[in-house]
Coordinates of C-alpha atoms in Angstrom, one line a residue:
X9 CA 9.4 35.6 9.8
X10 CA 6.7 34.6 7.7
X11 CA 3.3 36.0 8.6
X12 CA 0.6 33.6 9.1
X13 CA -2.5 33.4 6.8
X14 CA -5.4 33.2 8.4
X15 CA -8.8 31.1 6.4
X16 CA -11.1 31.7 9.3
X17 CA -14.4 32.3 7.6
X18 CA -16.5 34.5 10.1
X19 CA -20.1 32.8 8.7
X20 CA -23.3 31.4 10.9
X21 CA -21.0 28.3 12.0
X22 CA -18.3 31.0 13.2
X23 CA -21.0 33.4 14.9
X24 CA -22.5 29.8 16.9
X25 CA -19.1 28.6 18.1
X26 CA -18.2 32.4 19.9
X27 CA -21.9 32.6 21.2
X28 CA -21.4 29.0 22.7
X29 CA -18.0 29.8 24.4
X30 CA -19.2 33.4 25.1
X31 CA -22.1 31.5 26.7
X32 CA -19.5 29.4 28.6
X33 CA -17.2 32.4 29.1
X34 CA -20.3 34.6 31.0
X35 CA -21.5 31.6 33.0
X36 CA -18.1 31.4 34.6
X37 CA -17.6 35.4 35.1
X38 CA -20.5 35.2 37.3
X39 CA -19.5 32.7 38.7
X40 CA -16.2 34.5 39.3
X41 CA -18.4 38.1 40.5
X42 CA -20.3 36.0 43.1
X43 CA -16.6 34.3 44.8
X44 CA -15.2 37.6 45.0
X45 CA -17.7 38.5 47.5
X46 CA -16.1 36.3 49.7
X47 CA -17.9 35.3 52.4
X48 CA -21.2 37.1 51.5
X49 CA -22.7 41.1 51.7
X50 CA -23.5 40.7 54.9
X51 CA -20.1 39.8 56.2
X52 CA -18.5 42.2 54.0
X53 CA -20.3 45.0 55.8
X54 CA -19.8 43.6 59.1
X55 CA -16.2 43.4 58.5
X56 CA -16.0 47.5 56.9
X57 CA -17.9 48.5 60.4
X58 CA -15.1 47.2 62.4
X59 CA -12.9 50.0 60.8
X60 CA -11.3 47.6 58.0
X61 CA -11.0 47.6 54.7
X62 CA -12.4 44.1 52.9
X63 CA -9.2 41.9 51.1
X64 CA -9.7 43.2 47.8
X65 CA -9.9 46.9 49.1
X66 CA -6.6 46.4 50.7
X67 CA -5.0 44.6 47.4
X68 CA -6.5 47.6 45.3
X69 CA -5.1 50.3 47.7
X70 CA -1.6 48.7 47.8
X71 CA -1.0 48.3 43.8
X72 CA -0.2 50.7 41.7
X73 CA -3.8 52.9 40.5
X74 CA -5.3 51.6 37.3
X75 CA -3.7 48.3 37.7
X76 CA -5.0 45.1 37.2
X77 CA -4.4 42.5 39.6
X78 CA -3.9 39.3 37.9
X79 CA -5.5 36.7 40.1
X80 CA -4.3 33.4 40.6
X81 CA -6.5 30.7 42.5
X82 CA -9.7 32.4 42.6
X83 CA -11.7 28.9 41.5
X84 CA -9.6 27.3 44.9
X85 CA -11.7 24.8 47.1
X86 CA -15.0 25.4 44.6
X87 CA -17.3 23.0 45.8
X88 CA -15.2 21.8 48.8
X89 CA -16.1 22.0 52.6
X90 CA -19.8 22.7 51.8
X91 CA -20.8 21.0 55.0
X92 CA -18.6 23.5 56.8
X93 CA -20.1 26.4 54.7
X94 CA -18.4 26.6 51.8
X95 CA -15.0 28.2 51.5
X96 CA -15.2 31.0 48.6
X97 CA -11.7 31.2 47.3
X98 CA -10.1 29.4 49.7
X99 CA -10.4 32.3 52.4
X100 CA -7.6 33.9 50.7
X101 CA -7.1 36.4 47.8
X102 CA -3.5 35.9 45.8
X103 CA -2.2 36.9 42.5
X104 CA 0.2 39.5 40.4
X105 CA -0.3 43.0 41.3
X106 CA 2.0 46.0 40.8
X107 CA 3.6 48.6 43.0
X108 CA 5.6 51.6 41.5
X109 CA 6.0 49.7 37.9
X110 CA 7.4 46.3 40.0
X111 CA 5.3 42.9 39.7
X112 CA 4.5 41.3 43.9
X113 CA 3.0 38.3 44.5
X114 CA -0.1 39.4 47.2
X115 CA -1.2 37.0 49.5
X116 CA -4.4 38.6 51.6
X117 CA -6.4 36.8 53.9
X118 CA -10.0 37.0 53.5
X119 CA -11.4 37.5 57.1
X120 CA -15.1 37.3 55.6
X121 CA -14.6 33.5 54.9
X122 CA -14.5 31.8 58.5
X123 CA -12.3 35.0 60.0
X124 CA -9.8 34.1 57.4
X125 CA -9.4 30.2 58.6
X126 CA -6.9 28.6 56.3
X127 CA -8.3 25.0 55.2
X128 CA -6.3 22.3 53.6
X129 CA -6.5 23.6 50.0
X130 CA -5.9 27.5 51.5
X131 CA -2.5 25.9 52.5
X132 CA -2.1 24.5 49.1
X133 CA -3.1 28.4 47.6
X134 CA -0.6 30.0 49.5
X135 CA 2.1 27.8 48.7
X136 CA 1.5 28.0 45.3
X137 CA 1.8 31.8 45.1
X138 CA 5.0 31.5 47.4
X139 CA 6.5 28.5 44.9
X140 CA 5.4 31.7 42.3
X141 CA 7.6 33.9 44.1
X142 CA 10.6 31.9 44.5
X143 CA 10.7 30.5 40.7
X144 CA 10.1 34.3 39.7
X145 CA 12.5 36.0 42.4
X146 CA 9.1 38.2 42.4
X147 CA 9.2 40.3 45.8
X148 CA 5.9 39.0 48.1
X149 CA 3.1 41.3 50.1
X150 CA 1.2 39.3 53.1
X151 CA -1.6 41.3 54.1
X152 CA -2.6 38.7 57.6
X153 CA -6.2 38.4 58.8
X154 CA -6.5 35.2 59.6
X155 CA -7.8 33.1 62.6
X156 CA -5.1 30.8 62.0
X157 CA -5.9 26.5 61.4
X158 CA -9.6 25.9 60.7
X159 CA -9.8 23.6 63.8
X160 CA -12.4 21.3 62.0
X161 CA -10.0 20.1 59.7
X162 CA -6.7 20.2 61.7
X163 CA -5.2 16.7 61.1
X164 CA -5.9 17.6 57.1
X165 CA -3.8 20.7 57.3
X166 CA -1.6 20.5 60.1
X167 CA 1.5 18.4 60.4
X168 CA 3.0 17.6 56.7
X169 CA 5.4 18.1 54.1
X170 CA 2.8 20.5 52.3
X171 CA 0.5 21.3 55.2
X172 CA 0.9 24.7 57.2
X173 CA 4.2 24.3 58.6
X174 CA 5.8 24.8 54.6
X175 CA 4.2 28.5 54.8
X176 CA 7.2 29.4 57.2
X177 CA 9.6 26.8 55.8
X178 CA 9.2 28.6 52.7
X179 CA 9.6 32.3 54.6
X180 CA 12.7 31.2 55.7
X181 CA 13.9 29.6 51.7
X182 CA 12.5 33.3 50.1
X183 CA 14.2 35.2 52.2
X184 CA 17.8 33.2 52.2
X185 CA 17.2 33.2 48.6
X186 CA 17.4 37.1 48.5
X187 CA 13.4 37.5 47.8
X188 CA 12.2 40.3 50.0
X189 CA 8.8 39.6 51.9
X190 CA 6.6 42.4 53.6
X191 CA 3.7 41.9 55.8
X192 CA 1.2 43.7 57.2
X193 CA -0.5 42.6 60.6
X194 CA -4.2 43.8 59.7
X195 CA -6.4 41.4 61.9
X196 CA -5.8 38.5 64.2
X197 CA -2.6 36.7 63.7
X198 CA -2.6 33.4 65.8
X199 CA -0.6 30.9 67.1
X200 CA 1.4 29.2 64.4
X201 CA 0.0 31.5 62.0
X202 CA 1.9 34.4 63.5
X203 CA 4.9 32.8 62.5
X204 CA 4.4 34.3 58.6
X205 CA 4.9 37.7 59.0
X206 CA 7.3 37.7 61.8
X207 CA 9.6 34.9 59.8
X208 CA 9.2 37.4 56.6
X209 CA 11.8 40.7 56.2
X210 CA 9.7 43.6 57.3
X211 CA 6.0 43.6 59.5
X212 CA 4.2 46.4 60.6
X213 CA 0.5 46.1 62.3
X214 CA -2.6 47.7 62.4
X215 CA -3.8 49.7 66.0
X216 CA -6.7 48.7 67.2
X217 CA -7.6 45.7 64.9
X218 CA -4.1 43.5 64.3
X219 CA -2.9 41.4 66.9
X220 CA -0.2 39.0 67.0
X221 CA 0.4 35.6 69.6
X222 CA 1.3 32.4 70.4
X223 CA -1.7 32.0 72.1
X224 CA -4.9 33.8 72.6
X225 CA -7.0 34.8 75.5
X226 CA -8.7 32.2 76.3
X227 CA -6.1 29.5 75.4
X228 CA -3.6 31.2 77.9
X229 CA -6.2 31.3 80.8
X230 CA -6.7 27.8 80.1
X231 CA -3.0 26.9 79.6
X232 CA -1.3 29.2 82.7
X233 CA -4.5 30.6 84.6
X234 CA -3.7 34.2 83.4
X235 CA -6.2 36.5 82.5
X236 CA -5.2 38.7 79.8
X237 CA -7.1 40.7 76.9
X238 CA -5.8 40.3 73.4
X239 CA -5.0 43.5 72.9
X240 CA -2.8 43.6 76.2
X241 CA -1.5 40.3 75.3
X242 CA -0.6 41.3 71.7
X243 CA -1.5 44.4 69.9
X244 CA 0.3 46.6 67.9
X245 CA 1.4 48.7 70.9
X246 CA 3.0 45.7 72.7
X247 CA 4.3 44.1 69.6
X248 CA 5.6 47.0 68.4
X249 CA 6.8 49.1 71.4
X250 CA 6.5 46.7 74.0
X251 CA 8.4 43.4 72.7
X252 CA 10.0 44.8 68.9
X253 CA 8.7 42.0 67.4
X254 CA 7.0 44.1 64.8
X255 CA 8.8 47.0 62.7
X256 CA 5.8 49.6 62.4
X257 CA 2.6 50.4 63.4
X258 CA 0.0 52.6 61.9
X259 CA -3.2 53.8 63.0
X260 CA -5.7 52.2 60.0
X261 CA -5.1 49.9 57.2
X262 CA -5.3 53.0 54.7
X263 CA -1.8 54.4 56.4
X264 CA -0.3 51.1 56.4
X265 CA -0.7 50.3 53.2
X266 CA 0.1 53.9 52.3
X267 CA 3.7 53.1 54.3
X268 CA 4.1 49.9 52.4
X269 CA 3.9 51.5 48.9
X270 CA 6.2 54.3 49.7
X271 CA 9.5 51.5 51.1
X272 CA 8.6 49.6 47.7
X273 CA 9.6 52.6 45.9
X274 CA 13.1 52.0 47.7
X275 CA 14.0 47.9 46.4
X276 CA 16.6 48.0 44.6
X277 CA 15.7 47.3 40.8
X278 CA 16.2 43.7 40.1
X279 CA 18.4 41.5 37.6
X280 CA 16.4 40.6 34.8
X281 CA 17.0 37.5 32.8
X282 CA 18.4 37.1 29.1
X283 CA 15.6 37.0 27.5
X284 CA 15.0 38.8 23.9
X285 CA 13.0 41.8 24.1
X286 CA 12.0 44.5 21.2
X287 CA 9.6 47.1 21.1
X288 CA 5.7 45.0 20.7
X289 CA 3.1 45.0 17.6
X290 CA -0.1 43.6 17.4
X291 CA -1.5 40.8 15.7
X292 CA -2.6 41.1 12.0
X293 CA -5.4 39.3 13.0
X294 CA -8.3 40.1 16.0
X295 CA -8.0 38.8 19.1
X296 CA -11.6 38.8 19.7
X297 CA -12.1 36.0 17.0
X298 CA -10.5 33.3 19.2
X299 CA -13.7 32.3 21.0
X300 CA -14.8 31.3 17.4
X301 CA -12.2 29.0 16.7
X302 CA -12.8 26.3 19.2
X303 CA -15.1 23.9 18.2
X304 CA -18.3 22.9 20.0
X305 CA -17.6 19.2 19.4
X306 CA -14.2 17.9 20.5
X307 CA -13.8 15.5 17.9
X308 CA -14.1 18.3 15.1
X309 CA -10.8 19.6 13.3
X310 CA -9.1 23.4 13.4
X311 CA -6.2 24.8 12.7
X312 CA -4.2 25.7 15.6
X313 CA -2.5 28.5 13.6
X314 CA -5.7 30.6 13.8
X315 CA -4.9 30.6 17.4
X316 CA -1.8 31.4 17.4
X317 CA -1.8 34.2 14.9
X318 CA -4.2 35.7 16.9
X319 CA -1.4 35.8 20.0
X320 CA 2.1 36.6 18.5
X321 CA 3.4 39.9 17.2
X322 CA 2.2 40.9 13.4
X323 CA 0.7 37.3 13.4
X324 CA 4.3 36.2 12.4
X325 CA 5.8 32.9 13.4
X326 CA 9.0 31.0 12.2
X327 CA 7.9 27.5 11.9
X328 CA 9.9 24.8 12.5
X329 CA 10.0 21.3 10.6
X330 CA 6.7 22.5 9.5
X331 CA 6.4 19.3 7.1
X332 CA 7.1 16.7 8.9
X333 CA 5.4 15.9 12.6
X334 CA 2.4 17.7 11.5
X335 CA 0.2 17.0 14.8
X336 CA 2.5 19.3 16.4
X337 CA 2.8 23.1 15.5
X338 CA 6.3 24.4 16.6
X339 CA 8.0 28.0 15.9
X340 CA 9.1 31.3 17.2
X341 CA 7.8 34.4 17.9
X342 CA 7.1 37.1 19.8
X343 CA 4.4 37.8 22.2
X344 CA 4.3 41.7 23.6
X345 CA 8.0 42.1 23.0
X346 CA 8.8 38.8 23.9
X347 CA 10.7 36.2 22.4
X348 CA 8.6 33.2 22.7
X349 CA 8.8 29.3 21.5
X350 CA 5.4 28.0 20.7
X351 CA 4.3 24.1 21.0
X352 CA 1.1 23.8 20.3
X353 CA -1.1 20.7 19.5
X354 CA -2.5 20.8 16.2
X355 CA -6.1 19.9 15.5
X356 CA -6.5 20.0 11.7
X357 CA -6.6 16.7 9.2
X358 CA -3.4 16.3 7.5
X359 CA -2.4 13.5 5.3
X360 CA 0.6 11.2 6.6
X361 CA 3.5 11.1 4.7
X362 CA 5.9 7.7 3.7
X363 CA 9.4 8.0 3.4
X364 CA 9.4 8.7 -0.2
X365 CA 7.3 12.0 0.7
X366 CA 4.2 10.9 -0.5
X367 CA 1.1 11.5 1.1
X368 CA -0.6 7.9 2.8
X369 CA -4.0 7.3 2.6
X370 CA -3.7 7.4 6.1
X371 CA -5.4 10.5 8.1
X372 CA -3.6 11.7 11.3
X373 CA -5.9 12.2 13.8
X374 CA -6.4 15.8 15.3
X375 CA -4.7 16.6 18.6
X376 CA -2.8 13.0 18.7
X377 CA 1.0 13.0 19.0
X378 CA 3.0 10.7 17.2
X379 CA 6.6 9.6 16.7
X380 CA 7.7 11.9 14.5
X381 CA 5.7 14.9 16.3
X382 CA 7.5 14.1 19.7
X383 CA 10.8 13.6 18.3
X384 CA 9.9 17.6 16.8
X385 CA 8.5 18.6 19.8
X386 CA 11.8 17.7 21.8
X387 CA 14.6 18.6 19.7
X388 CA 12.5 22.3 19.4
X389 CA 12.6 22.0 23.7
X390 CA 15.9 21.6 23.7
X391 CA 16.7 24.5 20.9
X392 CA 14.6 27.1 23.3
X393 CA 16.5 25.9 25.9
X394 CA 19.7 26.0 24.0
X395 CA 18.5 29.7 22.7
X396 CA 17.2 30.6 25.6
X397 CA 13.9 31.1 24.8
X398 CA 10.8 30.8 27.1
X399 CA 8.4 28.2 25.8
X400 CA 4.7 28.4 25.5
X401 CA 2.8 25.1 25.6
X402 CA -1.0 25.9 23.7
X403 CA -2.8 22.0 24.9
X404 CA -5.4 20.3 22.9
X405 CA -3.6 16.5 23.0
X406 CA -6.0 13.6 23.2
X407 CA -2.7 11.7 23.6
X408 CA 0.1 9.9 21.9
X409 CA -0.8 7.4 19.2
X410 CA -1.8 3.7 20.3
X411 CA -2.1 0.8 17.7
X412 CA 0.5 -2.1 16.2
X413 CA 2.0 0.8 13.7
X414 CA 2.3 3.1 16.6
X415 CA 3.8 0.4 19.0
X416 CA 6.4 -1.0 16.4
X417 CA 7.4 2.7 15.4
X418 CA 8.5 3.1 19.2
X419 CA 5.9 5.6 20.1
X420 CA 6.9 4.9 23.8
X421 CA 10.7 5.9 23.6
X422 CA 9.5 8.7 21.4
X423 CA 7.0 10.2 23.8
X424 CA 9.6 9.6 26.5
X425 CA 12.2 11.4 24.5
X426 CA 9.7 14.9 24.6
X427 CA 8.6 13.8 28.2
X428 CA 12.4 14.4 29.1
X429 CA 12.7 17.1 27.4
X430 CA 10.2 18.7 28.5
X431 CA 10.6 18.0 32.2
X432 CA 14.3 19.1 32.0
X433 CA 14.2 22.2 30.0
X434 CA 15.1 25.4 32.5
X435 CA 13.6 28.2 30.5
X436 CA 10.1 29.7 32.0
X437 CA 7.6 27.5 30.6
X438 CA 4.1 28.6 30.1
X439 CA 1.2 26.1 30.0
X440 CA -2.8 27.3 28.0
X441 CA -5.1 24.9 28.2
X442 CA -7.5 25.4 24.8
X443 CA -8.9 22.4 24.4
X444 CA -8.4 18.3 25.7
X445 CA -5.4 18.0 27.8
X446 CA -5.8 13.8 28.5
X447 CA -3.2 11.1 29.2
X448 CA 0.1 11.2 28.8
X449 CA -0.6 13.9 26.4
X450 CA -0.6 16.7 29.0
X451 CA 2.5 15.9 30.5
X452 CA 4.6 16.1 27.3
X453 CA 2.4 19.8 26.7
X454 CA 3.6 20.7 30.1
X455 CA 0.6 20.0 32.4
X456 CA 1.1 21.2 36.1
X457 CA 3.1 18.2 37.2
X458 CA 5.9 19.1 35.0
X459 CA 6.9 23.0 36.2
X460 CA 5.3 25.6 34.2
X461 CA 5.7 28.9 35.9
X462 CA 1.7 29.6 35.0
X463 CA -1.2 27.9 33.7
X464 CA -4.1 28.7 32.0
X465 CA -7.2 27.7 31.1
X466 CA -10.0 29.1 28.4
X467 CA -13.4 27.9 29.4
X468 CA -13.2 25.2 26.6
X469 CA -10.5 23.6 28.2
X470 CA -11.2 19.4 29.4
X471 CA -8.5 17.8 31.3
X472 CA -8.7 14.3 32.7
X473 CA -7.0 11.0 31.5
X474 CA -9.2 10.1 28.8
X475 CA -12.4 11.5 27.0
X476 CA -15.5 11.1 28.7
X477 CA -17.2 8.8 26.3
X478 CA -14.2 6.3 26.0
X479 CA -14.1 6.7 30.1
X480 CA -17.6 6.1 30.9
X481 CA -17.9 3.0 29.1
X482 CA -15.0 2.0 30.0
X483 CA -16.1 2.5 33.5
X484 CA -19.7 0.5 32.2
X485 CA -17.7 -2.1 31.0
X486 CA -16.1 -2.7 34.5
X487 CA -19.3 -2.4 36.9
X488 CA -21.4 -4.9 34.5
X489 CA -18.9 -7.2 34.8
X490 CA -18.0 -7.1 38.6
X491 CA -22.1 -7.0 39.3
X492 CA -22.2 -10.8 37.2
X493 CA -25.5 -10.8 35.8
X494 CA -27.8 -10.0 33.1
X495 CA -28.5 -6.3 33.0
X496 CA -31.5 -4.8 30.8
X497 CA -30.6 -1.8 27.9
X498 CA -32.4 0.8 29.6
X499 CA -30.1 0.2 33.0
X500 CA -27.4 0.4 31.0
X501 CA -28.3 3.6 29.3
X502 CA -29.3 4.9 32.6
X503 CA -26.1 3.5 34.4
X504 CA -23.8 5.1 31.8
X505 CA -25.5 8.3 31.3
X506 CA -24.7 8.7 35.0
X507 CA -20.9 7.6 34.6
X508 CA -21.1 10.5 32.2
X509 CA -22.3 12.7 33.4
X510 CA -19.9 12.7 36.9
X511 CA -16.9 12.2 34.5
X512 CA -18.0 15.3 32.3
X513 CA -18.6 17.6 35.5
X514 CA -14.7 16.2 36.5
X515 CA -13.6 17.8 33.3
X516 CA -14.6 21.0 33.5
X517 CA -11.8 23.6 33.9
X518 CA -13.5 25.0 37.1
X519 CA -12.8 21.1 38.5
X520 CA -9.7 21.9 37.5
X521 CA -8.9 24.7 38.8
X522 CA -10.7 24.6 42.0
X523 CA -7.4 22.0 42.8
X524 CA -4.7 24.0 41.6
X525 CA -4.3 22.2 38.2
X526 CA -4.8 25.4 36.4
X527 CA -3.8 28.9 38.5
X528 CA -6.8 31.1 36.2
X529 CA -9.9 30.4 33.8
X530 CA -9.2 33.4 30.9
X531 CA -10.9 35.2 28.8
X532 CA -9.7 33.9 25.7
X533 CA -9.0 37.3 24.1
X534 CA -6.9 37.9 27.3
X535 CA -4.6 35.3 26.3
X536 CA -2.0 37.8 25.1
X537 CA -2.3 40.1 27.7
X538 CA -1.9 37.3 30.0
X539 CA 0.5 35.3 28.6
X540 CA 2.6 38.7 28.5
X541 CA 2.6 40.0 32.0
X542 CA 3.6 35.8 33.1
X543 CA 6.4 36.1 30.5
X544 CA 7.6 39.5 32.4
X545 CA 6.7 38.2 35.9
X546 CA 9.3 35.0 34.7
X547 CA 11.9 37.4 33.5
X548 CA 12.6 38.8 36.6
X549 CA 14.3 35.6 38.2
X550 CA 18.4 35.9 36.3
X551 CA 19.2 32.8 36.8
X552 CA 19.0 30.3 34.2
X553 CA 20.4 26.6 35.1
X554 CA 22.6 25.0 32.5
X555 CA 20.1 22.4 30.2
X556 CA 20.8 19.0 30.7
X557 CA 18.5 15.5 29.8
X558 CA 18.2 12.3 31.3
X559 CA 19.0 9.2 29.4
X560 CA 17.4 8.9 25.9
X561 CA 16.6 6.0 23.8
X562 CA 17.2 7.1 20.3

């Protein structure tokens, strides 16, 4: 493999771009510091005097010591349900942790937010990690505080294909599908709530503060007249020694988890997947220099080499067609160990070339695909799938081409062509959001509607259908003419700095990722790091369907 060269030059222009991005980059960890409290100080310490320990404690005491938990979802339901309070995190804590060596998917309800309510979007955040677990045959930890339906919101959460109900629904799919589920009863566990742990493999239950029933106190009083106190009704004695519909009880969280740690050391090892594996070596270049290579303006050009460098082993990567489709950057590598297949939109100014191999006067334009970059882009997809090789998608797309040349080239049949390809393809596929992800653009880079096992997102990441200036007066455009009548220039400035502005704030990756687009905001000199522990996560599901495509116009 050829080693790739890197012309980064680390001057004043360098230094500004990594201050701005490390700018960016701080702004959110605080962000991300002040969510993690969950539901507040105050709460936190209310909750710890009731004998618990907080959500994060318990994930912390249940992986491995000097593990990092790789959370998924923490930007969930940012900015939502403010009139109800906010929801930090959706109520719920979820991401990769490890036990003994072994990736889990945790799910923990946070009891801090709303006693551990689950709104619309904590449905959606808890399917998610489950849909994690099932395409990963990853083995699943529910640690259950929860006051089950926030009541408010019922009608939003309740009664469809992806409301509560697909919680259990997808208990009962894991578990025929061989994918072990534990859960620990740690708090209240109501109504149709109390269906998760009981419909996963093992449960066991806290004394004193887990409690598990159809109904609670007051709801049976009202429904039958009986008087009953929770814990009479449904505490871990009665549940466990009473009615058997729990496994074990323990006598504080710290012994439960304790328990839970010690039968994970019994799972059977898994199957692990074909995938190419050697030992790992680091880049030839520093990972710390990534958050100098975006560019502060989105229109300027790079070279999505540097990035890459920067992310495989010894910086190597064996291109492919590196001549021709030039706005796309394919190859292979390896990342940690692992075999990879790179796609990644390329951002530099390259001349075109004519059939003769000449260069054209005409400049590609960075980050758009065109015909002969998707018809690249989806014979490599179907070589990694044919090789068995887990694709990494790196976006910065502003699209595919438009135009007469574009049109009359068959830009559509060619983007539908990688579109296929890329929807089809049945290796793990890996999305990182760098830079614009708009259009059509980000599903042929995999965005989240076409099945990538993770996405990412660096804090310089913009997705939305098109740029914001093109939108917004687009948008302008549209309102001037449905209002009919004269407007002056500064109401027009005014009017579209607005447009703007609520279009710009809609492309930040926290929007994103406060709706599931994107499962993390990273660091970008995490990349690797992250990027490796997915690719492990992925190889731990065997199976690998045989690769077929639709129907392609040629």
């Amino acid at each position: 493999m050829a080693t790739i060269g890197s012309r980064l030059k680390r001057d004043g222009k360098f230094a500004q771009r990594a201050a701005h991005w490390r700018e960016r980059l701080d702004e959110v960890e605080r962000q991300e510091a002040e969510l993690r409290l969950g539901g507040g100080e105050k709460r936190l310490a209310e909750h710890r005097a009731k004998g618990k320990m907080t959500a994060r404690e318990r994930v912390a005491a249940l992986c491995d010591e000097g593990s990092e938990l790789l959370e998924l979802g923490l930007w969930v339901a940012h900015g939502f349900y403010e009139e109800h309070g906010g929801a930090p995190a959706a109520g719920v804590v979820t991401g990769l942790g490890t036990i003994h060596g072994r990736d889990v998917v945790v799910v923990a309800n946070d009891a801090t937010v709303k006693a551990g309510a689950w709104f619309p979007l904590t449905c959606k955040k808890v399917l998610r990690a489950q849909e994690i677990a099932l395409e990963n045959r990853l083995p699943v930890v529910y640690l259950v505080d929860s006051a089950g339906v926030f009541l408010p919101m019922q009608d939003e959460i309740f009664p469809d294909k992806e409301h509560f109900g697909r919680a259990f629904y997808n208990n009962a799919r894991l578990s025929a599908a061989g994918v072990f589920q534990m859960a620990a009863i740690m708090g209240p566990c109501v109504a149709g709530g109390a269906y998760l742990p009981i419909m996963s493999d093992e449960a066991h239950i806290v004394e004193g503060t887990g409690s598990i029933f159809l109904a609670g106190a007051h709801l049976v009083k009202a429904a039958i007249g009986e008087e009953v106190a929770n814990e009479e009704l449904g505490g871990a004695l009665v549940q466990c020694d009473v009615s058997g519909v729990v496994d074990h009880r323990h006598p504080d969280d710290a012994s439960c988890l304790a328990k839970i740690r010690a039968q994970f050391a019994q799972l059977g090892a898994p199957a692990r997947a074909p995938f190419a594996r050697r030992p790992p070596r680091e880049p030839a270049h520093d990972v710390e220099e990534l958050a100098g290579i975006m560019p502060v303006d989105r229109a300027r050009p790079y070279d999505s080499r540097e990035i890459i460098a920067r992310l495989v082993d010894g910086s190597e990567l064996e291109e492919y067609k590196a001549t021709y489709g030039e706005t796309l950057v394919c190859g292979t590598g390896w990342i940690e160990g692992w075999a990879v297949g790179i796609v990644a939109n390329q951002r530099s100014i390259v001349a075109r070339r004519t059939g003769t191999g000449r260069a054209d006067k005409e400049l590609q334009i960075g980050g758009v695909i065109y015909s002969e970059s998707a018809d690249k882009g989806a014979r490599f997809v179907e070589l990694c799938n044919q090789k068995r090789i887990p694709l990494l998608f790196i976006q910065d797309v502003t699209g595919f081409m438009v135009g007469s040349r574009a049109e009359h080239g068959g830009i559509i049949k060619d983007g539908a062509k990688m579109v296929n390809a890329v929807a089809n393809s049945v290796v793990p596929k890996i999305t990182l959001f760098t830079g614009n992800s708009y259009g059509a653009g980000n599903y042929a880079m995999c965005g989240k509607a076409y099945g990538a096992r993770f996405l990412y997102a660096w804090p310089s990441a913009s997705i939305a259908v098109m740029g914001g200036d093109q939108s917004a007066n687009t948008l302008l455009s549209i309102q001037l003419k449905n209002r009919g009548e004269d407007v002056g220039e500064d109401e027009k400035r005014e009017l579209l700095a607005r447009i703007k502005k609520r279009y710009d704030d809609a492309m930040d990756p926290r929007y994103a990722a406060a709706r599931l687009w994107v499962d993390a905001i990273i660091d970008p000199a995490d990349t690797r790091k992250v990027v490796a522990r997915s690719l492990a996560a992925a190889a731990c599901n065997p199976e690998i369907a045989e690769f077929k495509t639709g129907v392609l116009q040629t």
